[in-house]
CSV table of C-alpha atoms in Angstrom, one decimal:
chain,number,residue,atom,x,y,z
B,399,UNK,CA,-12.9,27.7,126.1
B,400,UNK,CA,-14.0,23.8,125.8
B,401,UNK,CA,-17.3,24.0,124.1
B,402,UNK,CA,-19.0,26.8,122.1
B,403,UNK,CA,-22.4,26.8,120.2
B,404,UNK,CA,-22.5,29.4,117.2
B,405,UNK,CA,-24.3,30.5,114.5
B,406,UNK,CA,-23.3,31.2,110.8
B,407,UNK,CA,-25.6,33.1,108.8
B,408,UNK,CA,-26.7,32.5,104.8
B,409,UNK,CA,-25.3,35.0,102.4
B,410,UNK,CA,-25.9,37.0,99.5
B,411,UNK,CA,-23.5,36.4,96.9
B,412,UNK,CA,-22.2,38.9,94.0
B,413,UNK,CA,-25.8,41.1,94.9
B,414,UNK,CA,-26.2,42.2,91.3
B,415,UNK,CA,-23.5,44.2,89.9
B,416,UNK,CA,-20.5,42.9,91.8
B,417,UNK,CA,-20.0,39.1,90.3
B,418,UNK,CA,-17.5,37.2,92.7
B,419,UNK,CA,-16.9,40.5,94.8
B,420,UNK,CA,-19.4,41.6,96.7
B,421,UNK,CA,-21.5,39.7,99.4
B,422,UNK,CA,-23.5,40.3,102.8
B,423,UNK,CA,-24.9,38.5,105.6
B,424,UNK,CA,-28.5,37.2,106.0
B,425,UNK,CA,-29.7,37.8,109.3
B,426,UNK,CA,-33.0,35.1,109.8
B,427,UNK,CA,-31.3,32.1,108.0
B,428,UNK,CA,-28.0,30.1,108.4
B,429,UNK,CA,-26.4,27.0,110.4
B,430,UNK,CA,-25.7,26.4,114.2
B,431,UNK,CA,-22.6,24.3,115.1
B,432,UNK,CA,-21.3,22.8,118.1
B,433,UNK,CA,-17.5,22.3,118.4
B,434,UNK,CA,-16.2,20.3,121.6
B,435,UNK,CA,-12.5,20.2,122.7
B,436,UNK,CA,-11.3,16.4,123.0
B,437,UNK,CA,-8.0,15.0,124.3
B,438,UNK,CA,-7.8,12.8,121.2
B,439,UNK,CA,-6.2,14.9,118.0
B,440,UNK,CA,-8.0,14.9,115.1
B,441,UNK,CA,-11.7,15.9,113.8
B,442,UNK,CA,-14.8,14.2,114.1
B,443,UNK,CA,-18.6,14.5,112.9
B,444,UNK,CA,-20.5,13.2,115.7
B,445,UNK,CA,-24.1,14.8,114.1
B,446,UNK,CA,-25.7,16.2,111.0
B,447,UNK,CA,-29.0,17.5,110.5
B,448,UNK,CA,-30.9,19.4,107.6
B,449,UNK,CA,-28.9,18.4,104.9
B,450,UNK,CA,-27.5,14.6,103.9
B,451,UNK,CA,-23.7,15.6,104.1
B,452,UNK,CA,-20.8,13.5,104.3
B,453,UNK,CA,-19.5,12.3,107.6
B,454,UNK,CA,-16.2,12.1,106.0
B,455,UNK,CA,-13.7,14.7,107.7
B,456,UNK,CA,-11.8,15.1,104.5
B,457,UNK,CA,-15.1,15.8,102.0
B,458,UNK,CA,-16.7,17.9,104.3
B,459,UNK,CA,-16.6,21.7,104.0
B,460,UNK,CA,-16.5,21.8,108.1
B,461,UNK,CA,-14.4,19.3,108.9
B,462,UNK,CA,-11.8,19.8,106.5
B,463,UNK,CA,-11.4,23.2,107.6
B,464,UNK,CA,-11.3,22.2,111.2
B,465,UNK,CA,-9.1,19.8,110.6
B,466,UNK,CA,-6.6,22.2,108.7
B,467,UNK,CA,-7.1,24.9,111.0
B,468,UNK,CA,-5.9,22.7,114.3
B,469,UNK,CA,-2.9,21.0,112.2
B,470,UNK,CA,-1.4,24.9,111.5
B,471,UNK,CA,-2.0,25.7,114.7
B,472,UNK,CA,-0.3,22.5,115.9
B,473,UNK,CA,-3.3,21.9,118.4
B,474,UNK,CA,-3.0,19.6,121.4
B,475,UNK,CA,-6.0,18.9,121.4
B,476,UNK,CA,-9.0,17.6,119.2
B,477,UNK,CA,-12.7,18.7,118.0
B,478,UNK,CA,-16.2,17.0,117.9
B,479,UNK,CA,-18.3,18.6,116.0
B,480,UNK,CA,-22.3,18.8,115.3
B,481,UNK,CA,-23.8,20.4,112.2
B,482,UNK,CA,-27.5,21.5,111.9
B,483,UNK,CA,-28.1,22.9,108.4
B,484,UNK,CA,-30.9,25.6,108.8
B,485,UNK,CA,-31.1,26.1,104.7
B,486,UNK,CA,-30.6,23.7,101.9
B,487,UNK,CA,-27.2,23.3,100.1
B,488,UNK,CA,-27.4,24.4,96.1
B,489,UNK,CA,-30.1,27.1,97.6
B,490,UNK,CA,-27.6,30.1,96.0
B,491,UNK,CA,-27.4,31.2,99.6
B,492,UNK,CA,-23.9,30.0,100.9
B,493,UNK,CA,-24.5,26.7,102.2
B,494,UNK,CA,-20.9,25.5,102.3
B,495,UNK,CA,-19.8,28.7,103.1
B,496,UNK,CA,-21.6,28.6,106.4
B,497,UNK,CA,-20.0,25.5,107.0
B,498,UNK,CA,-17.0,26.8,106.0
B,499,UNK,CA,-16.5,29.7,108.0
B,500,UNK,CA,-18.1,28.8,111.4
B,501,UNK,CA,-16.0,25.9,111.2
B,502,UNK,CA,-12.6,28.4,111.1
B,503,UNK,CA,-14.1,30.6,113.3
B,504,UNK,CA,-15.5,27.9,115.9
B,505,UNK,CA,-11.8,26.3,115.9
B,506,UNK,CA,-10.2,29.8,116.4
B,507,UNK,CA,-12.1,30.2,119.2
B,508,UNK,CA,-11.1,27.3,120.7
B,509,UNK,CA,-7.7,27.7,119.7
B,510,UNK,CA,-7.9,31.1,122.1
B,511,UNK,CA,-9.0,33.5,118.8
B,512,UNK,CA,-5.4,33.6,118.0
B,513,UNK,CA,-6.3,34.1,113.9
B,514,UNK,CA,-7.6,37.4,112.1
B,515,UNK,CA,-10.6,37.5,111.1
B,516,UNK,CA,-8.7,37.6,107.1
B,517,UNK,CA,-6.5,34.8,107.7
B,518,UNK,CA,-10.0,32.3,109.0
B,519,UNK,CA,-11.8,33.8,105.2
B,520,UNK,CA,-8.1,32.5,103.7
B,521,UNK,CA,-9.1,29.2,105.7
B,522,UNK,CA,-13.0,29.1,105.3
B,523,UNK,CA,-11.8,29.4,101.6
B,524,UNK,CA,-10.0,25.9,101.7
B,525,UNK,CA,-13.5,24.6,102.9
B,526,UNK,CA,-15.6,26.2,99.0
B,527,UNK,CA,-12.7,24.3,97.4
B,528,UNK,CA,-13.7,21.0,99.0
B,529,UNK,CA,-17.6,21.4,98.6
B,530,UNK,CA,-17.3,22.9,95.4
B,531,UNK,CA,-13.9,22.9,93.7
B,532,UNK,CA,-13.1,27.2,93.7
B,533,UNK,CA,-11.2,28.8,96.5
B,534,UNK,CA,-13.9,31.7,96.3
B,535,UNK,CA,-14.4,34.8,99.3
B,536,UNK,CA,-17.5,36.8,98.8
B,537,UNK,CA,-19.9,34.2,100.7
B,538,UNK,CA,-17.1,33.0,103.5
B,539,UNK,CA,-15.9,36.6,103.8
B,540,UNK,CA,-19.2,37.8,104.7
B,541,UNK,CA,-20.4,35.0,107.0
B,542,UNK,CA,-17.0,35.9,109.1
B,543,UNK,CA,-17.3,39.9,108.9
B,544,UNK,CA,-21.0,40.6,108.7
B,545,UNK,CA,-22.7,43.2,106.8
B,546,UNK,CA,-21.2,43.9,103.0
B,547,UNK,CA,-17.9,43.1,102.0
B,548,UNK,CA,-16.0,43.7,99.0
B,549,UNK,CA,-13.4,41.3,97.7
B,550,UNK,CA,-10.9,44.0,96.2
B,551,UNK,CA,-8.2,41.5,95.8
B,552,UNK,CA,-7.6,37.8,95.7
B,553,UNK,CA,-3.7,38.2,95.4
B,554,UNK,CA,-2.9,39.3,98.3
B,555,UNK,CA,-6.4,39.2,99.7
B,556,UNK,CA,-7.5,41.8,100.8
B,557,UNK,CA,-11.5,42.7,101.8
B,558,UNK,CA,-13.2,45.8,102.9
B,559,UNK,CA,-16.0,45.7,105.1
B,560,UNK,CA,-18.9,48.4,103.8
B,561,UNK,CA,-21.8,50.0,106.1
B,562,UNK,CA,-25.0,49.1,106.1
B,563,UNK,CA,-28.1,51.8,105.8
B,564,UNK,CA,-29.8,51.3,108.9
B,565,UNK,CA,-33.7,50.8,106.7
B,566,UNK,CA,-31.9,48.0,104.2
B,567,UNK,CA,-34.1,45.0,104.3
B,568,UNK,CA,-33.9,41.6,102.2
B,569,UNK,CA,-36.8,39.5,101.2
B,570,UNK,CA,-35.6,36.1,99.2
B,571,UNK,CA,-37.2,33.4,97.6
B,572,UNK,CA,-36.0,30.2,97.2
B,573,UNK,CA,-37.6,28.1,94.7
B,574,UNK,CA,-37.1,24.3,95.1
B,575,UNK,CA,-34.8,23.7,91.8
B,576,UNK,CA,-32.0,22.7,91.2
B,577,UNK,CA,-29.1,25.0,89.8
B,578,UNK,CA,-25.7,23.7,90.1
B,579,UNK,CA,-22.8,26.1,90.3
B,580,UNK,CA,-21.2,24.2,87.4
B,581,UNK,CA,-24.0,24.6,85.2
B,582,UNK,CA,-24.2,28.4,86.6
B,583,UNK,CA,-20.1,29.4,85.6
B,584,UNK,CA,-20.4,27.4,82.4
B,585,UNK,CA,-23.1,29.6,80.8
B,586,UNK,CA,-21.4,32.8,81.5
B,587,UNK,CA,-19.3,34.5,78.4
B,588,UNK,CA,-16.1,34.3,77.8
B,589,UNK,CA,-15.6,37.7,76.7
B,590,UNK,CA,-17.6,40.6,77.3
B,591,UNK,CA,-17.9,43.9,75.3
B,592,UNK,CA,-15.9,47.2,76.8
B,593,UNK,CA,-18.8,49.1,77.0
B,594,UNK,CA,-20.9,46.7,79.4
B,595,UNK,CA,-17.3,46.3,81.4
B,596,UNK,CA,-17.8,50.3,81.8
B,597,UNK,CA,-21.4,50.1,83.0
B,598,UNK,CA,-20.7,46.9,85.2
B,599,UNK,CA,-18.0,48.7,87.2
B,600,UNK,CA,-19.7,52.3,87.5
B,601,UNK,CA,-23.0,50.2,88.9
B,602,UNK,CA,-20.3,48.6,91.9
B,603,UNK,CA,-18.8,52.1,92.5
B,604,UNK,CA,-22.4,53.6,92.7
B,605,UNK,CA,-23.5,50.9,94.7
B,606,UNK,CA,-21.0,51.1,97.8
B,607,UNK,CA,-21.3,54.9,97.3
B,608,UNK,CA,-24.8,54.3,97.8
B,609,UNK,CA,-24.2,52.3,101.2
B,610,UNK,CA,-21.6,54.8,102.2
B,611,UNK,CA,-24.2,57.7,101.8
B,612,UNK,CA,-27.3,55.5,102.8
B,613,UNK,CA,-28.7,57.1,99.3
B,614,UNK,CA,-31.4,54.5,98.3
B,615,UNK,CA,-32.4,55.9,95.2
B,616,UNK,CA,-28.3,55.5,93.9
B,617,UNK,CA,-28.2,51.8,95.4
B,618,UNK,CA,-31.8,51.1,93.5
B,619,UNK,CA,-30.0,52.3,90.4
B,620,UNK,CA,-26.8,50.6,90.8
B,621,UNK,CA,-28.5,46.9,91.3
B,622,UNK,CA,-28.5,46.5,88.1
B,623,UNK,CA,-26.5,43.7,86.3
B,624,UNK,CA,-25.9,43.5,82.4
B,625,UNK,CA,-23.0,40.9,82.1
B,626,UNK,CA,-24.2,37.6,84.2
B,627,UNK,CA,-27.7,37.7,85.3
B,628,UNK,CA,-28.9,37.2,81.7
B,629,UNK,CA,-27.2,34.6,80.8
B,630,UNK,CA,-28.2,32.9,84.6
B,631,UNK,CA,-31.8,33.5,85.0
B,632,UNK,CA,-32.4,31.4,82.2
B,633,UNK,CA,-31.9,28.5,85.0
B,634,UNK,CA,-34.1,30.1,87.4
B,635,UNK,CA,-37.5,29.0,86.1
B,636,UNK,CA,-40.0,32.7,86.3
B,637,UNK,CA,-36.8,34.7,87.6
B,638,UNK,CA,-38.9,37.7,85.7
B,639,UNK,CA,-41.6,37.8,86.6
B,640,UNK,CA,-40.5,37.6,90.3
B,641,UNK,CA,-37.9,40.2,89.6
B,642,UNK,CA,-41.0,42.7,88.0
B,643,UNK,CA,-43.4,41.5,90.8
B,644,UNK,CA,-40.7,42.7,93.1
B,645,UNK,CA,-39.6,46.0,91.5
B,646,UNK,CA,-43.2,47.4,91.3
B,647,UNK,CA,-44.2,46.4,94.5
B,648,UNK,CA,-41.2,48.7,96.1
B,649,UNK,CA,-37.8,46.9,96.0
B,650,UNK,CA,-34.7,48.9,95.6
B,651,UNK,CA,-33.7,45.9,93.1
B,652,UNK,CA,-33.5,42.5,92.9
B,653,UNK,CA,-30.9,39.8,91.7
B,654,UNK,CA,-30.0,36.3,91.6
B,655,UNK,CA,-28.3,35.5,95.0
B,656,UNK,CA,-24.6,33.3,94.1
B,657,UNK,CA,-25.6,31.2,91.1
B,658,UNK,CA,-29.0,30.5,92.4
B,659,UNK,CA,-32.2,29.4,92.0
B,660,UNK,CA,-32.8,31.8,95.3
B,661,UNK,CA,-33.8,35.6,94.1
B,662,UNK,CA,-32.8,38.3,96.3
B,663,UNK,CA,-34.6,41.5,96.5
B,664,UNK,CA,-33.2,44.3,98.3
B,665,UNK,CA,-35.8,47.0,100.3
B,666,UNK,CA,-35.8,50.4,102.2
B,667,UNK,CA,-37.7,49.7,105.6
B,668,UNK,CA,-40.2,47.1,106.9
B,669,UNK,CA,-43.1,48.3,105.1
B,670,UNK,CA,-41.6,47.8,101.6
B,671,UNK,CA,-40.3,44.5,102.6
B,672,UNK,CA,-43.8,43.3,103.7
B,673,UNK,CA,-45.6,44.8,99.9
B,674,UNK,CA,-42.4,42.7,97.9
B,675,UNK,CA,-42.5,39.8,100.1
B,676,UNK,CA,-46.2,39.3,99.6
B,677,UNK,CA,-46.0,40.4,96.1
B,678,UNK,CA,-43.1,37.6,95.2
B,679,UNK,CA,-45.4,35.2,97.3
B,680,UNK,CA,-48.7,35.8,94.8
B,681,UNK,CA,-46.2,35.3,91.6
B,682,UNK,CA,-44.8,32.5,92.1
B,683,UNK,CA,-47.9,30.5,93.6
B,684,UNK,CA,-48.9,30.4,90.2
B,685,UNK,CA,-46.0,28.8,89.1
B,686,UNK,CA,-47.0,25.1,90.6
B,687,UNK,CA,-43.5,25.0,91.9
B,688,UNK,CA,-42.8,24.7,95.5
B,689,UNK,CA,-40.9,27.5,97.1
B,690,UNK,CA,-39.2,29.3,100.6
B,691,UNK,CA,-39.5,33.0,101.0
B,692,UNK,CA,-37.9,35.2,103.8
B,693,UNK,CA,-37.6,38.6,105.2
B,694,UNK,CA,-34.7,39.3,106.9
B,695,UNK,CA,-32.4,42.4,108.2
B,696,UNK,CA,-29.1,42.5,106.6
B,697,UNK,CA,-26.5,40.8,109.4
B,698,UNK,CA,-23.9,43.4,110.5
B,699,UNK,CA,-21.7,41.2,113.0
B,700,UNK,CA,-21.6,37.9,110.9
B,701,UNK,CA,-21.2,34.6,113.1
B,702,UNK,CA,-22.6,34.6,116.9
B,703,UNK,CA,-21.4,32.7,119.6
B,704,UNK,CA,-24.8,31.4,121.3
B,705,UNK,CA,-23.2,28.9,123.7
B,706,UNK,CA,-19.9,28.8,125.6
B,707,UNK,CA,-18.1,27.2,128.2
């Protein structure tokens, strides 16, 4: 392969309950990128669009993976590459990460897919240290594998990929402010009391049992989060009402997606998604403040090759 074009979906980060462990892949929103074999070694960012990102190879999420990926693999060859950002960075929706892991996954192909799909998340995870300082899996690891994914251990990594019930729908809203990730860890506690560690990790259990069993009413009680979410929606300017707006209107739950300002809401079937989407749409016209909103199916087979030659 000389040339592929692919696309590498947005992600839901921590969905709730499962802070830094759990993530899935957006279906309707996310990057395309080209990558181009060259005889020259080495990287290079021939065009970026959507986003004012650095052209640097070293700075950028993309590049610095592609260029990390081809030294490893002691390529004999080089890559162009072209960026088209399909969703703003700082959205909460795993804007580097979608850099990050097409760019593994676009080299690997290149390189004749000689990588597992674990070892490009250990790669993509070079790339979130460049754009944002933490080497961290749950958005990378679910751009690459689709669908859910739990992070069950950093050291050795290891990540299991969950089913999805075939009615799951997602409707987000992205309101334009700015929450930085730094801002985002740095209000969290430092401690937390026993008793919300106990209801924390019985909402993740009874949330993958719930996608195991396709039982909707457990995942709607599961998506519940007592430890960060308070602490984060004070950030996310009218995160409650959107959250009620989008509970009474049908929504199995809803959440802040990464460290924001995008809200997730999670839905059983098309019908509910269309009654929270237009429900989340009438709450936050009121709030003067400019805003994205999306329906989408959960992503079950991550990045997709669109182009190839």
């Amino acid at each position: 392969m000389n040339y592929l074009k692919l696309f590498s979906p947005a992600t839901v980060a921590n969905v709730s309950c499962g802070f830094d462990s759990l993530g899935f892949a957006v279906d309707t929103v996310g990057d395309e990128m080209t990558f181009t074999k060259t005889k020259e070694k080495g990287v290079k960012i021939t065009a970026i669009s959507g986003a004012n990102l650095s052209y640097n190879v070293d700075e950028n999420a993309a590049s610095a993976v592609v260029k990390k990926i081809l030294n490893e693999a002691n390529a004999d060859f080089g890559v162009s590459l072209t960026i088209s950002k399909g969703y703003a960075p700082g959205s909460g929706l795993g804007s580097s990460a979608a850099s990050a892991a097409g760019a593994a996954f676009g080299s690997n192909q290149l390189l004749g897919n000689i990588y597992t799909k674990l070892e490009l998340v250990k790669f993509a995870m070079f790339g979130e240290e460049v754009a944002c300082g933490s080497q961290i899996a749950d958005n990378v690891a679910a751009a690459i594998y689709g669908g859910f994914v739990l992070i069950r251990s950093y050291e050795p990594l290891e990540i299991i990929k969950l089913p999805v019930p075939k009615e799951l729908r997602l409707v987000a809203i992205h309101p334009q402010v700015e929450v930085k990730t730094k801002d985002a860890r740095a209000v969290l506690p430092a401690k937390i009391d026993l008793k919300d560690a106990i209801t924390q990790w019985a909402n993740v259990g009874g949330l993958i049992s719930g996608l195991y069993s396709e039982d909707y009413q457990l995942i709607s009680n599961s998506l519940v989060d007592i430890i960060v979410e308070p602490y984060r929606k004070k950030l996310i300017p009218h995160f409650d009402e959107v959250k009620n707006a989008a509970i009474k209107s049908g929504a199995l739950g809803a959440g802040i997606s990464g460290s924001g300002p995008t809200i997730f809401a999670l839905c059983k079937g098309d019908e509910d998604a269309k009654k929270v989407h237009s429900a989340i749409n009438k709450s936050y016209k009121k709030t003067g403040i400019e805003f994205t909103l999306f329906t989408s199916k959960i992503n079950e087979k991550g990045i997709k090759i669109l182009e190839s030659n």
